[in-house]
Short mmCIF file of C-alpha atoms in Angstrom, two decimals:
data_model
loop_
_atom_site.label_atom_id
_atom_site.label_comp_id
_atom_site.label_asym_id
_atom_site.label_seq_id
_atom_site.Cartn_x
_atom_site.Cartn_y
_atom_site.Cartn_z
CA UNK X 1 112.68 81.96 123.56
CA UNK X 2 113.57 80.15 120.42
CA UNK X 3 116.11 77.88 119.10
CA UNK X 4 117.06 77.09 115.68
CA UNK X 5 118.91 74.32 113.97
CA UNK X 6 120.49 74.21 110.54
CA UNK X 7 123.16 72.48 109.23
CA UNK X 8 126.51 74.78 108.46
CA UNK X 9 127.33 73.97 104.95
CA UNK X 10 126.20 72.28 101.89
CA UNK X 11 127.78 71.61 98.38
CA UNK X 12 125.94 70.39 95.56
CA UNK X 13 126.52 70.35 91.65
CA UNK X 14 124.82 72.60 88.92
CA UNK X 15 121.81 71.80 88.03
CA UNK X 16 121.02 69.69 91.02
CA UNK X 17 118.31 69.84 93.99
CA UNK X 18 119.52 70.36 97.52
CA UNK X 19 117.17 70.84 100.42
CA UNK X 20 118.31 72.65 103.61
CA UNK X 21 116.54 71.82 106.80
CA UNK X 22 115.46 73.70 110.09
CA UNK X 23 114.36 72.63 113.23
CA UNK X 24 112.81 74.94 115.96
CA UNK X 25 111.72 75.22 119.55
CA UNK X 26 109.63 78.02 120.27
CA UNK X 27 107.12 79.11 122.85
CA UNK X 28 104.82 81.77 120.98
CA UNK X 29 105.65 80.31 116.75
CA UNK X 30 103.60 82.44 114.57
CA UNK X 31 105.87 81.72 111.01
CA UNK X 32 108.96 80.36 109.50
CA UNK X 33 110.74 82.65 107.14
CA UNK X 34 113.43 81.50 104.81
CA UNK X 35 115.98 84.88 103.76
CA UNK X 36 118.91 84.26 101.13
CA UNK X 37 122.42 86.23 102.21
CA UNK X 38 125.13 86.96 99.11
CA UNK X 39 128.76 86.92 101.22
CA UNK X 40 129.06 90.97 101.85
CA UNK X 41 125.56 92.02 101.58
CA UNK X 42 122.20 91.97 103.45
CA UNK X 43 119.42 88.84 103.61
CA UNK X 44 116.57 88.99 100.90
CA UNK X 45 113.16 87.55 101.79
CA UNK X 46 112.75 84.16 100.07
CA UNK X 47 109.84 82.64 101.13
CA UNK X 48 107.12 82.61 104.34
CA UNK X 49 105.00 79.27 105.53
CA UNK X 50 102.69 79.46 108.74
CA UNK X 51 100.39 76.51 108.11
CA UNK X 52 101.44 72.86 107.19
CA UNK X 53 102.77 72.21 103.70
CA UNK X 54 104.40 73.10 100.69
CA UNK X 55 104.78 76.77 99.28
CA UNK X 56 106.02 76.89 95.81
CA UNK X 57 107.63 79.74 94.00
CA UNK X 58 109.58 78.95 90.94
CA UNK X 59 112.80 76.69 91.32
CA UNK X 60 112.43 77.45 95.24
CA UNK X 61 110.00 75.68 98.04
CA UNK X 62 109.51 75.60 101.20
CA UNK X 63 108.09 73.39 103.37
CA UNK X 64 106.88 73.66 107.33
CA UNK X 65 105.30 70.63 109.29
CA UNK X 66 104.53 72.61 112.71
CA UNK X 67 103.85 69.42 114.94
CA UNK X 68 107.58 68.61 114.27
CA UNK X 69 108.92 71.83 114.73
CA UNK X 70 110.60 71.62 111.28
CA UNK X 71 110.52 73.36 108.31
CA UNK X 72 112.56 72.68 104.43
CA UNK X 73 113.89 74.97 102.03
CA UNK X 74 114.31 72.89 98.57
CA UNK X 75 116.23 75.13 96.13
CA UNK X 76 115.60 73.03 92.37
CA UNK X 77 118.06 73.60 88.92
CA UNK X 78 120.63 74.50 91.21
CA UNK X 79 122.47 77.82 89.30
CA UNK X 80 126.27 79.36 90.38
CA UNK X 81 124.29 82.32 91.64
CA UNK X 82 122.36 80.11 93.99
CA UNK X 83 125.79 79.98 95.75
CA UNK X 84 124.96 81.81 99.49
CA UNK X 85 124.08 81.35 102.95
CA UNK X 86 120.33 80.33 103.30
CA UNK X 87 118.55 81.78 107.01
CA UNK X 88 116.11 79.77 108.72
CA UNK X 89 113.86 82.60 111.21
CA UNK X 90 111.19 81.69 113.08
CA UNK X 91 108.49 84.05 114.47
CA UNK X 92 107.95 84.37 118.00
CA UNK X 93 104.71 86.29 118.47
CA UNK X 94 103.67 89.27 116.87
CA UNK X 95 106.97 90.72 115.95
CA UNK X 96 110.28 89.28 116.77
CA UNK X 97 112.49 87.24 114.61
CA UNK X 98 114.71 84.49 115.90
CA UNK X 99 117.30 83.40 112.77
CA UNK X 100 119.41 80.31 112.73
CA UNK X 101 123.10 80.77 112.16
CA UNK X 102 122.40 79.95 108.23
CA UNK X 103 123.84 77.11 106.12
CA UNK X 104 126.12 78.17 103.27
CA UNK X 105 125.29 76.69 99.98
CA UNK X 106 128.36 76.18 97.57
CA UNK X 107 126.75 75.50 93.84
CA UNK X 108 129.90 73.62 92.03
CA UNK X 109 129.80 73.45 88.27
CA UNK P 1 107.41 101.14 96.39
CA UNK P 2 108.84 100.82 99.78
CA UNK P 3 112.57 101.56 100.51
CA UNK P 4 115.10 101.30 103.06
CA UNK P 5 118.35 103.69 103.51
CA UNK P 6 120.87 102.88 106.30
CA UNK P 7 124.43 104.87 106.60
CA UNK P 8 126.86 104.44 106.64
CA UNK P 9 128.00 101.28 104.72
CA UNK P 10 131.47 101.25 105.86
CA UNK P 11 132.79 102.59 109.36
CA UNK P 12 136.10 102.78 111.25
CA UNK P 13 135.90 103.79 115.05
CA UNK P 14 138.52 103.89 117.66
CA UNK P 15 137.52 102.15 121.25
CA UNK P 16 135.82 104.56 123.82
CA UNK P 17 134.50 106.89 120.50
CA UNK P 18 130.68 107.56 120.16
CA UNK P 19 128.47 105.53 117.46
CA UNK P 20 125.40 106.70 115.38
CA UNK P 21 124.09 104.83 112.63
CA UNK P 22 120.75 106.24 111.23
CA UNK P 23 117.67 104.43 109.28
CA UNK P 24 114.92 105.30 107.22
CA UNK P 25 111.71 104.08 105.51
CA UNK P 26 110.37 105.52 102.44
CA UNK P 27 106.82 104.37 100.98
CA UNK P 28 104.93 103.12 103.95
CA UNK P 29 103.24 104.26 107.27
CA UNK P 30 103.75 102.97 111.05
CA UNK P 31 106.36 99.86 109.80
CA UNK P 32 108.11 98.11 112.62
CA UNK P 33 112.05 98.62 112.86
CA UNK P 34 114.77 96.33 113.84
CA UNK P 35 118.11 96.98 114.35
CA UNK P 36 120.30 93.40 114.17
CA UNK P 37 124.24 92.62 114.22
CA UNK P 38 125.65 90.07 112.87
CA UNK P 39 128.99 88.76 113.94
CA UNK P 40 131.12 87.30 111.02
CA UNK P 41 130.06 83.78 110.39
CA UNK P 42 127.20 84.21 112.45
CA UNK P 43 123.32 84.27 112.41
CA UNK P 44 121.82 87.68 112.63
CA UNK P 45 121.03 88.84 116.65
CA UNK P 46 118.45 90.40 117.34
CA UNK P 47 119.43 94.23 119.49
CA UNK P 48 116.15 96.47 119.39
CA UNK P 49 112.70 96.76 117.66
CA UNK P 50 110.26 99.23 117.67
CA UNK P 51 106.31 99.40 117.15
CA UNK P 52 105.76 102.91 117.15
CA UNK P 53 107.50 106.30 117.61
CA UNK P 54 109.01 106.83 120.90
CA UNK P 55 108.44 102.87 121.79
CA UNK P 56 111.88 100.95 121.96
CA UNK P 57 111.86 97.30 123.08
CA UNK P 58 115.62 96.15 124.08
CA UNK P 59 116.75 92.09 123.34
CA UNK P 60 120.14 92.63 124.86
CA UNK P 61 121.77 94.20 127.56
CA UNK P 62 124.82 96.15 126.32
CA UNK P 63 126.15 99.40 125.80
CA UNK P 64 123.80 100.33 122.87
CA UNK P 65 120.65 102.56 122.95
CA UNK P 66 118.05 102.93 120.05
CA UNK P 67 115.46 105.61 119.63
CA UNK P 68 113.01 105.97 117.12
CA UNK P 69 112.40 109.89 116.98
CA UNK P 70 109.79 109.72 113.71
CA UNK P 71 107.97 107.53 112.31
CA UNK P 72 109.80 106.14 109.42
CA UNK P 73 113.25 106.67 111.04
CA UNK P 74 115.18 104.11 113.73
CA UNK P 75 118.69 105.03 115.55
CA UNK P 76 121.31 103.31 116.76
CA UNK P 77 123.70 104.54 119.36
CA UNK P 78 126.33 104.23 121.62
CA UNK P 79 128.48 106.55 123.94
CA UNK P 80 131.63 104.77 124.33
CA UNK P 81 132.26 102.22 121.65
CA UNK P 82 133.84 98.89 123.11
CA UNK P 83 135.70 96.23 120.69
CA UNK P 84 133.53 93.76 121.07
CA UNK P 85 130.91 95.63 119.15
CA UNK P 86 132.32 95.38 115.93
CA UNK P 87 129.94 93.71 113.27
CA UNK P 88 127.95 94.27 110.77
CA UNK P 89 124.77 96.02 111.64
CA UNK P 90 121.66 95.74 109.55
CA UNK P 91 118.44 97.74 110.03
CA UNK P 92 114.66 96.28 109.27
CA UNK P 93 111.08 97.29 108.48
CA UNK P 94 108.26 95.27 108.46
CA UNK P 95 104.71 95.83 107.50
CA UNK P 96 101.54 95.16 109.98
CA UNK P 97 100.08 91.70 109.98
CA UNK P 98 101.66 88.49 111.18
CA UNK P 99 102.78 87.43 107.10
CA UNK P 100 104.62 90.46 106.87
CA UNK P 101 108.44 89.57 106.53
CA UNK P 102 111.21 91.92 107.21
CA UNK P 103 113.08 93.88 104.81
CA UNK P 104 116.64 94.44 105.17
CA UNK P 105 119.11 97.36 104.50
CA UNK P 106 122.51 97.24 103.01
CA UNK P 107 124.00 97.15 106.15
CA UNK P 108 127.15 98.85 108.07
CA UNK P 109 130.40 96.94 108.59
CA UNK P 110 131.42 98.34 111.70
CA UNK P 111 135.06 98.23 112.88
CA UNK P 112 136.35 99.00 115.99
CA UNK P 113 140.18 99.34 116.60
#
């Protein structure tokens, strides 16, 4: 089974950095998967690391270190839109999805 | 490009009524479904997936069934709907290969009175 940690709820300023973190136990990790969720709607596929390190895609990055069962979403030039909950998900094996209960990001200007 | 339809996006049921929310893939062969709900304020849980027509693998006991009848097209059901099921329900695809992540449909808000 799997078990994922992330903190509830964030606020940062416009413009700013803020970096969201995730911890995991798992018995069969294959990937960590970082989805952005807009109150009312469905997630949107943000970013995907399976080996140690930093993946980098525009003002977002994420990070995974997989001997410490943790993993970093660093969202940079914070904008109002950013505003939304951020899901942590963890692959178990070769199909399944485990997501943490997410961490809602308030952008304040 | 690949697409996802799931209906309805709104739904109203009374306890005890029958459920049926359908889901399709458009643009892609042999994709793995999901069917998740997600209780208000909460993280998405995991009900059903599906690797191949006919082949339904249950996460949760409960009163819900899923079939997958074609290829491209997952179902969710239930006989007797009980309150405790309301949420909003979100269907999946994913391509083959471990990078692959999962795509998302609009979702139904399901309410049950």
């Amino acid at each position: 089974g799997q078990n994922i940690d992330q903190p509830t709820e964030m606020t940062a300023t416009e413009g700013a950095i803020v970096q969201i973190n995730c911890t995991y136990q798992t018995s069969g990790f294959n990937g960590l998967f970082w989805y952005q969720q807009h109150a009312g709607e469905a997630p949107t596929f943000l970013s995907y690391n399976v080996l140690d390190g930093l993946e980098e895609k525009g003002r977002f990055s994420s990070f995974l270190s997989r001997s410490k069962g943790y993993s970093y979403l660093l969202l940079k030039e914070l904008q109002m839109k950013d505003s939304a909950s951020y899901l942590c998900a963890a692959k178990d094996g070769d199909y399944k999805l485990s997501f943490g209960a997410g961490t809602t990001v308030t952008v304040r200007a | 490009s690949q697409t996802i339809h799931q209906w309805p996006a709104t739904l109203v049921q009374p306890v005890g009524s029958p459920l049926s929310l359908e889901c399709t893939v458009e643009g892609t062969s042999n994709p793995n479904l999901y069917w998740y709900r997600q209780a208000a304020g909460r993280g998405l849980q995991l009900l059903f997936y599906s690797v191949g027509i006919g082949q339904i693998s249950s996460e949760v006991p409960q009163n819900l069934s899923a079939s997958r009848p074609q290829d491209r097209q997952f179902i969710l059901s239930s006989k007797k709907l009980l309150l405790s099921d309301s949420g909003f329900y979100l269907c999946a695809w994913a391509g083959q290969g471990e990078a692959q992540p999962q795509h998302f449909g609009d979702g139904t808000r399901l309410s049950i009175l």
